[in-house]
mmCIF file of C-alpha atoms (C1' of nucleotides) in Angstrom:
data_model
loop_
_atom_site.group_PDB
_atom_site.id
_atom_site.type_symbol
_atom_site.label_atom_id
_atom_site.label_comp_id
_atom_site.label_asym_id
_atom_site.label_seq_id
_atom_site.Cartn_x
_atom_site.Cartn_y
_atom_site.Cartn_z
ATOM 1 C CA MET A 1 -154.958 121.701 -4.356
ATOM 2 C CA ARG A 2 -158.661 120.830 -4.576
ATOM 3 C CA LYS A 3 -158.158 118.645 -1.550
ATOM 4 C CA HIS A 4 -156.865 121.581 0.385
ATOM 5 C CA VAL A 5 -159.828 123.750 -0.468
ATOM 6 C CA LEU A 6 -162.263 121.020 0.454
ATOM 7 C CA LEU A 7 -160.547 120.427 3.748
ATOM 8 C CA TYR A 8 -160.572 124.128 4.352
ATOM 9 C CA GLY A 9 -164.323 124.456 3.838
ATOM 10 C CA LEU A 10 -165.010 121.354 5.849
ATOM 11 C CA LEU A 11 -163.017 122.642 8.777
ATOM 12 C CA GLY A 12 -164.844 125.928 8.577
ATOM 13 C CA GLY A 13 -168.221 124.235 8.708
ATOM 14 C CA VAL A 14 -167.205 122.052 11.625
ATOM 15 C CA LEU A 15 -165.885 125.040 13.492
ATOM 16 C CA ILE A 16 -169.018 127.074 13.019
ATOM 17 C CA ALA A 17 -171.169 124.140 14.047
ATOM 18 C CA GLY A 18 -168.991 123.547 17.098
ATOM 19 C CA LEU A 19 -169.183 127.188 18.129
ATOM 20 C CA LYS A 20 -172.907 127.288 17.670
ATOM 21 C CA LEU A 21 -173.277 124.221 19.821
ATOM 22 C CA ILE A 22 -171.164 125.783 22.553
ATOM 23 C CA GLU A 23 -173.178 128.942 22.303
ATOM 24 C CA TYR A 24 -176.438 127.100 22.833
ATOM 25 C CA ARG A 25 -175.080 125.014 25.649
ATOM 26 C CA TRP A 26 -173.645 127.824 27.812
ATOM 27 C CA LEU A 27 -176.123 130.473 26.752
ATOM 28 C CA VAL A 28 -175.230 133.758 25.346
ATOM 29 C CA VAL A 29 -172.389 135.350 27.197
ATOM 30 C CA GLU A 30 -171.650 138.964 26.856
ATOM 31 C CA HIS A 31 -168.995 139.658 24.250
ATOM 32 C CA SER A 32 -169.392 136.150 22.927
ATOM 33 C CA ILE A 33 -169.550 137.622 19.485
ATOM 34 C CA GLU A 34 -166.084 139.109 19.860
ATOM 35 C CA ILE A 35 -164.652 135.874 21.250
ATOM 36 C CA TYR A 36 -166.274 133.970 18.458
ATOM 37 C CA GLY A 37 -164.921 136.336 15.845
ATOM 38 C CA GLY A 38 -161.481 136.272 17.374
ATOM 39 C CA LEU A 39 -161.384 132.509 17.471
ATOM 40 C CA VAL A 40 -162.522 132.259 13.890
ATOM 41 C CA ALA A 41 -160.052 134.888 12.845
ATOM 42 C CA ALA A 42 -157.144 133.233 14.636
ATOM 43 C CA ILE A 43 -157.904 129.754 13.395
ATOM 44 C CA PHE A 44 -158.520 130.806 9.825
ATOM 45 C CA ALA A 45 -155.495 132.987 9.821
ATOM 46 C CA ALA A 46 -153.399 130.018 10.932
ATOM 47 C CA LEU A 47 -155.024 127.966 8.209
ATOM 48 C CA GLY A 48 -154.289 130.682 5.700
ATOM 49 C CA ILE A 49 -150.649 130.810 6.698
ATOM 50 C CA TRP A 50 -150.368 127.058 6.461
ATOM 51 C CA LEU A 51 -152.079 127.137 3.062
ATOM 52 C CA GLY A 52 -149.832 129.920 1.888
ATOM 53 C CA LEU A 53 -146.787 127.935 2.905
ATOM 54 C CA LYS A 54 -148.114 124.862 1.147
ATOM 55 C CA LEU A 55 -148.799 126.845 -1.977
ATOM 56 C CA THR A 56 -145.390 128.424 -2.155
ATOM 57 C CA ARG A 57 -143.283 125.547 -0.914
ATOM 58 C CA PRO A 58 -142.021 124.337 -4.267
ATOM 59 C CA ARG A 59 -141.598 127.807 -5.682
ATOM 60 C CA GLU A 60 -137.871 128.319 -5.971
ATOM 61 C CA THR A 61 -136.041 130.966 -7.851
ATOM 62 C CA VAL A 62 -132.864 129.807 -9.475
ATOM 63 C CA VAL A 63 -130.170 132.406 -9.472
ATOM 64 C CA VAL A 64 -127.255 131.712 -11.761
ATOM 65 C CA ARG A 65 -124.075 133.402 -10.741
ATOM 66 C CA GLU A 66 -121.174 133.215 -13.152
ATOM 67 C CA VAL A 67 -117.791 133.076 -11.542
ATOM 68 C CA MET A 68 -114.541 134.070 -13.199
ATOM 69 C CA VAL A 69 -112.358 131.017 -13.147
ATOM 70 C CA PRO A 70 -108.768 131.335 -14.197
ATOM 71 C CA ALA A 71 -108.617 129.521 -17.487
ATOM 72 C CA PRO A 72 -105.410 128.671 -19.325
ATOM 73 C CA ALA A 73 -106.573 130.939 -22.127
ATOM 74 C CA GLU A 74 -104.964 128.851 -24.834
ATOM 75 C CA PHE A 75 -102.458 130.490 -27.148
ATOM 76 C CA VAL A 76 -103.576 132.098 -30.362
ATOM 77 C CA ARG A 77 -100.855 133.471 -32.593
ATOM 78 C CA ASP A 78 -101.175 137.081 -33.621
ATOM 79 C CA ASP A 79 -100.853 136.439 -37.342
ATOM 80 C CA GLN A 80 -101.343 140.090 -38.044
ATOM 81 C CA LYS A 81 -98.243 140.887 -36.009
ATOM 82 C CA VAL A 82 -96.355 138.145 -37.773
ATOM 83 C CA GLU A 83 -97.369 139.698 -41.050
ATOM 84 C CA SER A 84 -96.422 143.218 -40.049
ATOM 85 C CA LEU A 85 -93.016 142.082 -38.835
ATOM 86 C CA GLY A 86 -92.441 140.083 -41.991
ATOM 87 C CA LEU A 87 -91.558 136.928 -40.087
ATOM 88 C CA THR A 88 -91.373 133.830 -42.252
ATOM 89 C CA PRO A 89 -92.714 130.470 -41.017
ATOM 90 C CA ARG A 90 -89.203 129.092 -40.680
ATOM 91 C CA GLU A 91 -88.103 132.055 -38.635
ATOM 92 C CA LEU A 92 -91.089 131.665 -36.367
ATOM 93 C CA GLU A 93 -90.227 128.025 -35.956
ATOM 94 C CA ILE A 94 -86.650 128.869 -34.975
ATOM 95 C CA LEU A 95 -87.964 131.473 -32.551
ATOM 96 C CA GLU A 96 -90.103 128.848 -30.878
ATOM 97 C CA LEU A 97 -87.148 126.523 -30.493
ATOM 98 C CA ILE A 98 -85.075 129.366 -29.096
ATOM 99 C CA ALA A 99 -87.856 130.041 -26.601
ATOM 100 C CA ALA A 100 -87.720 126.379 -25.641
ATOM 101 C CA GLY A 101 -84.241 127.078 -24.308
ATOM 102 C CA MET A 102 -82.362 125.202 -27.045
ATOM 103 C CA SER A 103 -78.906 126.130 -28.308
ATOM 104 C CA ASN A 104 -78.276 126.815 -31.968
ATOM 105 C CA ARG A 105 -76.733 123.358 -32.261
ATOM 106 C CA ASP A 106 -79.781 121.705 -30.700
ATOM 107 C CA ILE A 107 -82.053 123.619 -33.006
ATOM 108 C CA ALA A 108 -79.952 122.649 -36.008
ATOM 109 C CA GLU A 109 -80.387 118.999 -35.137
ATOM 110 C CA ARG A 110 -84.065 119.343 -34.417
ATOM 111 C CA ALA A 111 -84.742 121.230 -37.647
ATOM 112 C CA HIS A 112 -82.382 119.068 -39.726
ATOM 113 C CA VAL A 113 -80.352 121.999 -40.938
ATOM 114 C CA SER A 114 -76.838 123.227 -40.284
ATOM 115 C CA GLU A 115 -75.963 125.348 -37.317
ATOM 116 C CA ASN A 116 -75.041 128.170 -39.680
ATOM 117 C CA THR A 117 -78.535 128.158 -41.109
ATOM 118 C CA VAL A 118 -79.994 128.397 -37.638
ATOM 119 C CA LYS A 119 -77.721 131.337 -36.938
ATOM 120 C CA THR A 120 -78.872 133.050 -40.125
ATOM 121 C CA HIS A 121 -82.509 132.548 -39.237
ATOM 122 C CA SER A 122 -82.061 133.665 -35.671
ATOM 123 C CA SER A 123 -80.140 136.759 -36.809
ATOM 124 C CA ARG A 124 -83.009 137.682 -39.066
ATOM 125 C CA VAL A 125 -85.488 137.078 -36.268
ATOM 126 C CA PHE A 126 -83.503 139.323 -33.942
ATOM 127 C CA ALA A 127 -83.340 142.022 -36.602
ATOM 128 C CA LYS A 128 -87.079 141.876 -37.271
ATOM 129 C CA LEU A 129 -87.978 141.831 -33.592
ATOM 130 C CA GLY A 130 -85.422 144.461 -32.680
ATOM 131 C CA ALA A 131 -83.721 142.102 -30.257
ATOM 132 C CA ARG A 132 -80.023 141.878 -29.507
ATOM 133 C CA ARG A 133 -80.046 138.666 -27.491
ATOM 134 C CA ARG A 134 -82.038 135.485 -27.788
ATOM 135 C CA THR A 135 -83.557 135.972 -24.351
ATOM 136 C CA GLN A 136 -84.811 139.354 -25.458
ATOM 137 C CA ALA A 137 -86.182 137.791 -28.629
ATOM 138 C CA VAL A 138 -88.078 135.304 -26.507
ATOM 139 C CA GLN A 139 -89.443 138.021 -24.261
ATOM 140 C CA LEU A 140 -90.551 140.103 -27.251
ATOM 141 C CA GLY A 141 -91.963 137.069 -29.019
ATOM 142 C CA LYS A 142 -94.170 136.351 -26.031
ATOM 143 C CA ALA A 143 -95.125 139.987 -25.642
ATOM 144 C CA PHE A 144 -96.115 140.137 -29.332
ATOM 145 C CA ARG A 145 -98.022 136.869 -28.941
ATOM 146 C CA LEU A 146 -95.934 135.219 -31.625
ATOM 147 C CA ILE A 147 -95.111 132.259 -29.397
ATOM 148 C CA PRO A 148 -96.914 130.674 -26.407
ATOM 149 C CA MET B 1 -142.480 141.156 10.665
ATOM 150 C CA ARG B 2 -143.695 143.078 13.719
ATOM 151 C CA LYS B 3 -145.305 145.514 11.340
ATOM 152 C CA HIS B 4 -147.205 142.687 9.702
ATOM 153 C CA VAL B 5 -148.518 141.433 13.020
ATOM 154 C CA LEU B 6 -149.621 144.921 14.073
ATOM 155 C CA LEU B 7 -151.362 145.483 10.783
ATOM 156 C CA TYR B 8 -153.013 142.156 11.173
ATOM 157 C CA GLY B 9 -154.409 142.929 14.608
ATOM 158 C CA LEU B 10 -155.470 146.394 13.597
ATOM 159 C CA LEU B 11 -157.381 145.103 10.600
ATOM 160 C CA GLY B 12 -159.021 142.523 12.800
ATOM 161 C CA GLY B 13 -160.202 145.199 15.246
ATOM 162 C CA VAL B 14 -161.494 147.440 12.482
ATOM 163 C CA LEU B 15 -163.326 144.549 10.922
ATOM 164 C CA ILE B 16 -165.018 143.571 14.148
ATOM 165 C CA ALA B 17 -165.972 147.159 14.860
ATOM 166 C CA GLY B 18 -167.322 147.552 11.334
ATOM 167 C CA LEU B 19 -169.341 144.393 11.536
ATOM 168 C CA LYS B 20 -170.720 145.363 14.923
ATOM 169 C CA LEU B 21 -171.809 148.702 13.569
ATOM 170 C CA ILE B 22 -173.527 147.085 10.645
ATOM 171 C CA GLU B 23 -175.196 144.679 13.030
ATOM 172 C CA TYR B 24 -176.617 147.492 15.122
ATOM 173 C CA ARG B 25 -177.744 149.537 12.139
ATOM 174 C CA TRP B 26 -179.712 146.908 10.320
ATOM 175 C CA LEU B 27 -180.698 145.004 13.391
ATOM 176 C CA VAL B 28 -179.986 141.460 14.033
ATOM 177 C CA VAL B 29 -180.689 139.348 11.062
ATOM 178 C CA GLU B 30 -181.162 135.648 11.378
ATOM 179 C CA HIS B 31 -177.899 133.704 10.718
ATOM 180 C CA SER B 32 -176.000 136.895 11.105
ATOM 181 C CA ILE B 33 -173.599 135.005 13.313
ATOM 182 C CA GLU B 34 -172.787 132.597 10.477
ATOM 183 C CA ILE B 35 -172.362 135.462 7.997
ATOM 184 C CA TYR B 36 -170.201 137.272 10.463
ATOM 185 C CA GLY B 37 -168.107 134.171 11.104
ATOM 186 C CA GLY B 38 -167.823 133.443 7.419
ATOM 187 C CA LEU B 39 -166.718 136.970 6.643
ATOM 188 C CA VAL B 40 -164.139 136.952 9.396
ATOM 189 C CA ALA B 41 -162.955 133.510 8.316
ATOM 190 C CA ALA B 42 -162.640 134.508 4.672
ATOM 191 C CA ILE B 43 -160.846 137.759 5.322
ATOM 192 C CA PHE B 44 -158.479 136.340 7.881
ATOM 193 C CA ALA B 45 -157.790 133.346 5.709
ATOM 194 C CA ALA B 46 -156.865 135.708 2.897
ATOM 195 C CA LEU B 47 -154.659 137.629 5.283
ATOM 196 C CA GLY B 48 -153.080 134.380 6.414
ATOM 197 C CA ILE B 49 -152.331 133.362 2.856
ATOM 198 C CA TRP B 50 -150.844 136.711 2.130
ATOM 199 C CA LEU B 51 -148.749 136.524 5.268
ATOM 200 C CA GLY B 52 -147.659 133.028 4.374
ATOM 201 C CA LEU B 53 -146.548 134.248 0.958
ATOM 202 C CA LYS B 54 -144.698 137.123 2.519
ATOM 203 C CA LEU B 55 -142.936 134.821 4.888
ATOM 204 C CA THR B 56 -141.760 132.460 2.209
ATOM 205 C CA ARG B 57 -140.966 135.038 -0.450
ATOM 206 C CA PRO B 58 -137.204 135.022 -0.021
ATOM 207 C CA ARG B 59 -136.911 131.300 -0.557
ATOM 208 C CA GLU B 60 -134.332 131.165 -3.330
ATOM 209 C CA THR B 61 -131.980 128.496 -4.419
ATOM 210 C CA VAL B 62 -128.667 129.902 -5.508
ATOM 211 C CA VAL B 63 -127.033 127.874 -8.180
ATOM 212 C CA VAL B 64 -123.415 128.763 -8.736
ATOM 213 C CA ARG B 65 -122.276 127.825 -12.166
ATOM 214 C CA GLU B 66 -118.573 128.174 -12.747
ATOM 215 C CA VAL B 67 -117.873 129.313 -16.246
ATOM 216 C CA MET B 68 -114.444 129.088 -17.775
ATOM 217 C CA VAL B 69 -113.629 132.621 -18.767
ATOM 218 C CA PRO B 70 -110.195 133.560 -20.039
ATOM 219 C CA ALA B 71 -108.705 135.413 -17.122
ATOM 220 C CA PRO B 72 -105.174 136.753 -16.763
ATOM 221 C CA ALA B 73 -104.659 134.554 -13.715
ATOM 222 C CA GLU B 74 -102.098 136.776 -12.133
ATOM 223 C CA PHE B 75 -98.705 135.374 -11.224
ATOM 224 C CA VAL B 76 -98.111 133.784 -7.837
ATOM 225 C CA ARG B 77 -94.606 132.609 -7.091
ATOM 226 C CA ASP B 78 -94.237 128.983 -6.090
ATOM 227 C CA ASP B 79 -92.287 129.667 -2.914
ATOM 228 C CA GLN B 80 -92.215 125.999 -2.117
ATOM 229 C CA LYS B 81 -90.380 125.346 -5.351
ATOM 230 C CA VAL B 82 -88.020 128.200 -4.618
ATOM 231 C CA GLU B 83 -87.323 126.612 -1.252
ATOM 232 C CA SER B 84 -86.804 123.137 -2.612
ATOM 233 C CA LEU B 85 -84.385 124.438 -5.248
ATOM 234 C CA GLY B 86 -82.530 126.482 -2.665
ATOM 235 C CA LEU B 87 -82.742 129.664 -4.710
ATOM 236 C CA THR B 88 -81.750 132.813 -2.852
ATOM 237 C CA PRO B 89 -83.643 136.086 -3.283
ATOM 238 C CA ARG B 90 -80.751 137.596 -5.162
ATOM 239 C CA GLU B 91 -80.579 134.667 -7.536
ATOM 240 C CA LEU B 92 -84.292 134.937 -8.190
ATOM 241 C CA GLU B 93 -83.863 138.602 -8.896
ATOM 242 C CA ILE B 94 -81.116 137.894 -11.399
ATOM 243 C CA LEU B 95 -83.289 135.215 -13.002
ATOM 244 C CA GLU B 96 -86.069 137.727 -13.463
ATOM 245 C CA LEU B 97 -83.725 140.181 -15.116
ATOM 246 C CA ILE B 98 -82.411 137.448 -17.378
ATOM 247 C CA ALA B 99 -85.989 136.618 -18.318
ATOM 248 C CA ALA B 100 -86.495 140.254 -19.182
ATOM 249 C CA GLY B 101 -83.980 139.725 -21.951
ATOM 250 C CA MET B 102 -81.158 141.672 -20.357
ATOM 251 C CA SER B 103 -77.446 140.943 -20.849
ATOM 252 C CA ASN B 104 -75.168 140.306 -17.910
ATOM 253 C CA ARG B 105 -73.815 143.813 -18.293
ATOM 254 C CA ASP B 106 -77.301 145.341 -18.243
ATOM 255 C CA ILE B 107 -78.147 143.338 -15.171
ATOM 256 C CA ALA B 108 -74.916 144.384 -13.482
ATOM 257 C CA GLU B 109 -75.859 148.025 -14.001
ATOM 258 C CA ARG B 110 -79.429 147.517 -12.932
ATOM 259 C CA ALA B 111 -78.454 145.636 -9.775
ATOM 260 C CA HIS B 112 -75.491 147.888 -8.988
ATOM 261 C CA VAL B 113 -72.999 145.040 -8.924
ATOM 262 C CA SER B 114 -70.132 143.953 -11.137
ATOM 263 C CA GLU B 115 -70.678 141.837 -14.206
ATOM 264 C CA ASN B 116 -68.664 139.080 -12.561
ATOM 265 C CA THR B 117 -71.109 138.963 -9.702
ATOM 266 C CA VAL B 118 -73.980 138.660 -12.115
ATOM 267 C CA LYS B 119 -72.175 135.820 -13.827
ATOM 268 C CA THR B 120 -71.664 134.068 -10.505
ATOM 269 C CA HIS B 121 -75.321 134.415 -9.571
ATOM 270 C CA SER B 122 -76.517 133.295 -12.960
ATOM 271 C CA SER B 123 -74.184 130.323 -12.875
ATOM 272 C CA ARG B 124 -75.651 129.271 -9.557
ATOM 273 C CA VAL B 125 -79.159 129.744 -10.903
ATOM 274 C CA PHE B 126 -78.344 127.567 -13.904
ATOM 275 C CA ALA B 127 -76.869 124.917 -11.643
ATOM 276 C CA LYS B 128 -79.892 124.889 -9.361
ATOM 277 C CA LEU B 129 -82.354 124.862 -12.238
ATOM 278 C CA GLY B 130 -80.386 122.360 -14.229
ATOM 279 C CA ALA B 131 -80.073 124.756 -17.132
ATOM 280 C CA ARG B 132 -77.123 125.171 -19.465
ATOM 281 C CA ARG B 133 -78.213 128.369 -21.203
ATOM 282 C CA ARG B 134 -80.011 131.463 -20.007
ATOM 283 C CA THR B 135 -82.916 130.841 -22.388
ATOM 284 C CA GLN B 136 -83.331 127.430 -20.856
ATOM 285 C CA ALA B 137 -83.176 128.955 -17.377
ATOM 286 C CA VAL B 138 -85.979 131.324 -18.377
ATOM 287 C CA GLN B 139 -88.064 128.504 -19.779
ATOM 288 C CA LEU B 140 -87.589 126.414 -16.644
ATOM 289 C CA GLY B 141 -88.175 129.404 -14.406
ATOM 290 C CA LYS B 142 -91.540 129.978 -16.031
ATOM 291 C CA ALA B 143 -92.387 126.295 -15.986
ATOM 292 C CA PHE B 144 -91.571 126.155 -12.263
ATOM 293 C CA ARG B 145 -93.588 129.302 -11.660
ATOM 294 C CA LEU B 146 -90.588 131.100 -10.234
ATOM 295 C CA ILE B 147 -91.032 134.069 -12.534
ATOM 296 C CA PRO B 148 -94.079 135.549 -14.350
ATOM 297 C "C1'" DG C 1 -66.805 134.662 19.061
ATOM 298 C "C1'" DC C 2 -67.089 131.247 15.587
ATOM 299 C "C1'" DC C 3 -69.752 129.085 11.750
ATOM 300 C "C1'" DG C 4 -72.333 129.019 7.737
ATOM 301 C "C1'" DA C 5 -75.170 131.104 4.258
ATOM 302 C "C1'" DA C 6 -75.411 134.731 1.118
ATOM 303 C "C1'" DA C 7 -73.493 138.224 -1.574
ATOM 304 C "C1'" DT C 8 -69.726 140.195 -3.682
ATOM 305 C "C1'" DC C 9 -65.690 140.332 -6.964
ATOM 306 C "C1'" DA C 10 -62.002 138.230 -9.587
ATOM 307 C "C1'" DT C 11 -59.276 135.352 -13.082
ATOM 308 C "C1'" DC C 12 -58.693 131.748 -16.535
ATOM 309 C "C1'" DC C 13 -60.489 129.263 -20.228
ATOM 310 C "C1'" DC C 14 -63.549 127.566 -23.429
ATOM 311 C "C1'" DT C 15 -68.159 127.668 -25.788
ATOM 312 C "C1'" DT C 16 -71.849 129.964 -27.647
ATOM 313 C "C1'" DC C 17 -73.832 133.865 -29.678
ATOM 314 C "C1'" DG C 18 -74.445 137.561 -32.849
ATOM 315 C "C1'" DG C 19 -73.081 140.686 -36.807
ATOM 316 C "C1'" DG C 20 -71.484 140.967 -41.309
ATOM 317 C "C1'" DT C 21 -71.008 139.200 -45.672
ATOM 318 C "C1'" DG C 22 -71.367 136.240 -49.609
ATOM 319 C "C1'" DA C 23 -73.350 132.529 -52.073
ATOM 320 C "C1'" DC C 24 -76.637 128.857 -54.065
ATOM 321 C "C1'" DG C 25 -81.089 126.661 -55.235
ATOM 322 C "C1'" DC C 26 -86.085 126.714 -55.567
ATOM 323 C "C1'" DG C 27 -90.599 128.346 -56.649
ATOM 324 C "C1'" DC C 28 -93.701 131.966 -57.773
ATOM 325 C "C1'" DG C 29 -95.417 135.891 -60.241
ATOM 326 C "C1'" DG C 30 -94.764 139.873 -63.314
ATOM 327 C "C1'" DC D 1 -87.352 134.593 -68.335
ATOM 328 C "C1'" DC D 2 -85.880 137.239 -64.694
ATOM 329 C "C1'" DG D 3 -86.324 139.037 -60.159
ATOM 330 C "C1'" DC D 4 -87.619 138.300 -55.572
ATOM 331 C "C1'" DG D 5 -88.580 136.014 -51.301
ATOM 332 C "C1'" DC D 6 -87.299 132.213 -48.835
ATOM 333 C "C1'" DG D 7 -84.476 128.769 -47.159
ATOM 334 C "C1'" DT D 8 -80.080 126.983 -47.117
ATOM 335 C "C1'" DC D 9 -74.947 126.992 -46.020
ATOM 336 C "C1'" DA D 10 -70.290 128.940 -45.168
ATOM 337 C "C1'" DC D 11 -66.496 131.824 -43.038
ATOM 338 C "C1'" DC D 12 -64.668 135.324 -39.974
ATOM 339 C "C1'" DC D 13 -64.427 137.878 -35.827
ATOM 340 C "C1'" DG D 14 -65.603 140.082 -31.704
ATOM 341 C "C1'" DA D 15 -68.794 140.006 -27.905
ATOM 342 C "C1'" DA D 16 -71.253 137.574 -24.614
ATOM 343 C "C1'" DG D 17 -72.095 133.585 -22.006
ATOM 344 C "C1'" DG D 18 -70.833 129.856 -19.001
ATOM 345 C "C1'" DG D 19 -67.688 126.541 -15.967
ATOM 346 C "C1'" DA D 20 -64.395 126.190 -12.365
ATOM 347 C "C1'" DT D 21 -62.279 127.974 -8.601
ATOM 348 C "C1'" DG D 22 -60.867 131.057 -4.990
ATOM 349 C "C1'" DA D 23 -61.289 135.085 -2.026
ATOM 350 C "C1'" DT D 24 -63.588 138.642 0.887
ATOM 351 C "C1'" DT D 25 -67.369 140.645 3.469
ATOM 352 C "C1'" DT D 26 -71.547 140.784 6.008
ATOM 353 C "C1'" DC D 27 -74.984 139.081 8.807
ATOM 354 C "C1'" DG D 28 -77.710 136.072 11.755
ATOM 355 C "C1'" DG D 29 -77.632 132.086 14.860
ATOM 356 C "C1'" DC D 30 -75.587 128.882 18.177
#
DNA sequence: GCCGAAATCATCCCTTCGGGTGACGCGCGG
DNA sequence: CCGCGCGTCACCCGAAGGGATGATTTCGGC
């Protein structure tokens, strides 16, 4: 920065000296003052522009734009809904297995209980959800955010 | 931009006229030419700097930062998957209704066809999806992004 | 005009589901 | 200690679902 200012002043001095020399060499011409002023103005204006550019070159404004990106939005169980429906953990578990597309027999094996027990649980789930079919139970379970 | 240039020239003219006036009023002082040049240089340099700043004002770096925000991510059917599975529009429609938790009878009424037809369609859907139960068909349908 | 895909409906048969009911054991809290 | 909620299991029965197969119609393409 200091370098720039020094260079600036130096150039100014040289210019003035040069102009003066020219003036003395070719005598005073009419309107020389205007030409002189115009030259000085033009040159210094150019210098000013250059200096201004130099000064503001590294000045950058960072604009942060947040973009909505579709995120999986991981599942969070609505425990309040579970509470209000009076669903027991076991029933919720059976509902999840039903939603996974398993038959009562499959669920019985998975949960290490008898098929009858699974039927009892699922019946209770249907009753509490107000569903008549397992597919409906699944649909309601997802709507109530009880299962992913 | 044109406005700036005009203003620039106008100011220059006014300045020269003003200086000339001063020069005539107080007579010619020794070194007046240097003072005059210096003044013109200083003012036009300032103008140049200002212009330079103006020119480079809109230099901004836009940084786009993608932020994971839970978004619904609306459903888009995987038509390619539909194609590869050979699912017909009607079958897809029946699959959607199954996913809505409806019974074959409900679907028959909704689609204005007989229950037998619904059963035929659903059977084909199951075959194409590799499902044995409607709940499984729903689960697979969602996994394959065939239904919302 | 014939062919094939899609949609429609049907019939038989078996499996799975769902409702209803009853019962037993366990653990917790009044 | 007794009741209650929860989980477990059982049996019956009707409804719904699902597999297999065949038939008809409609529509677009070759």
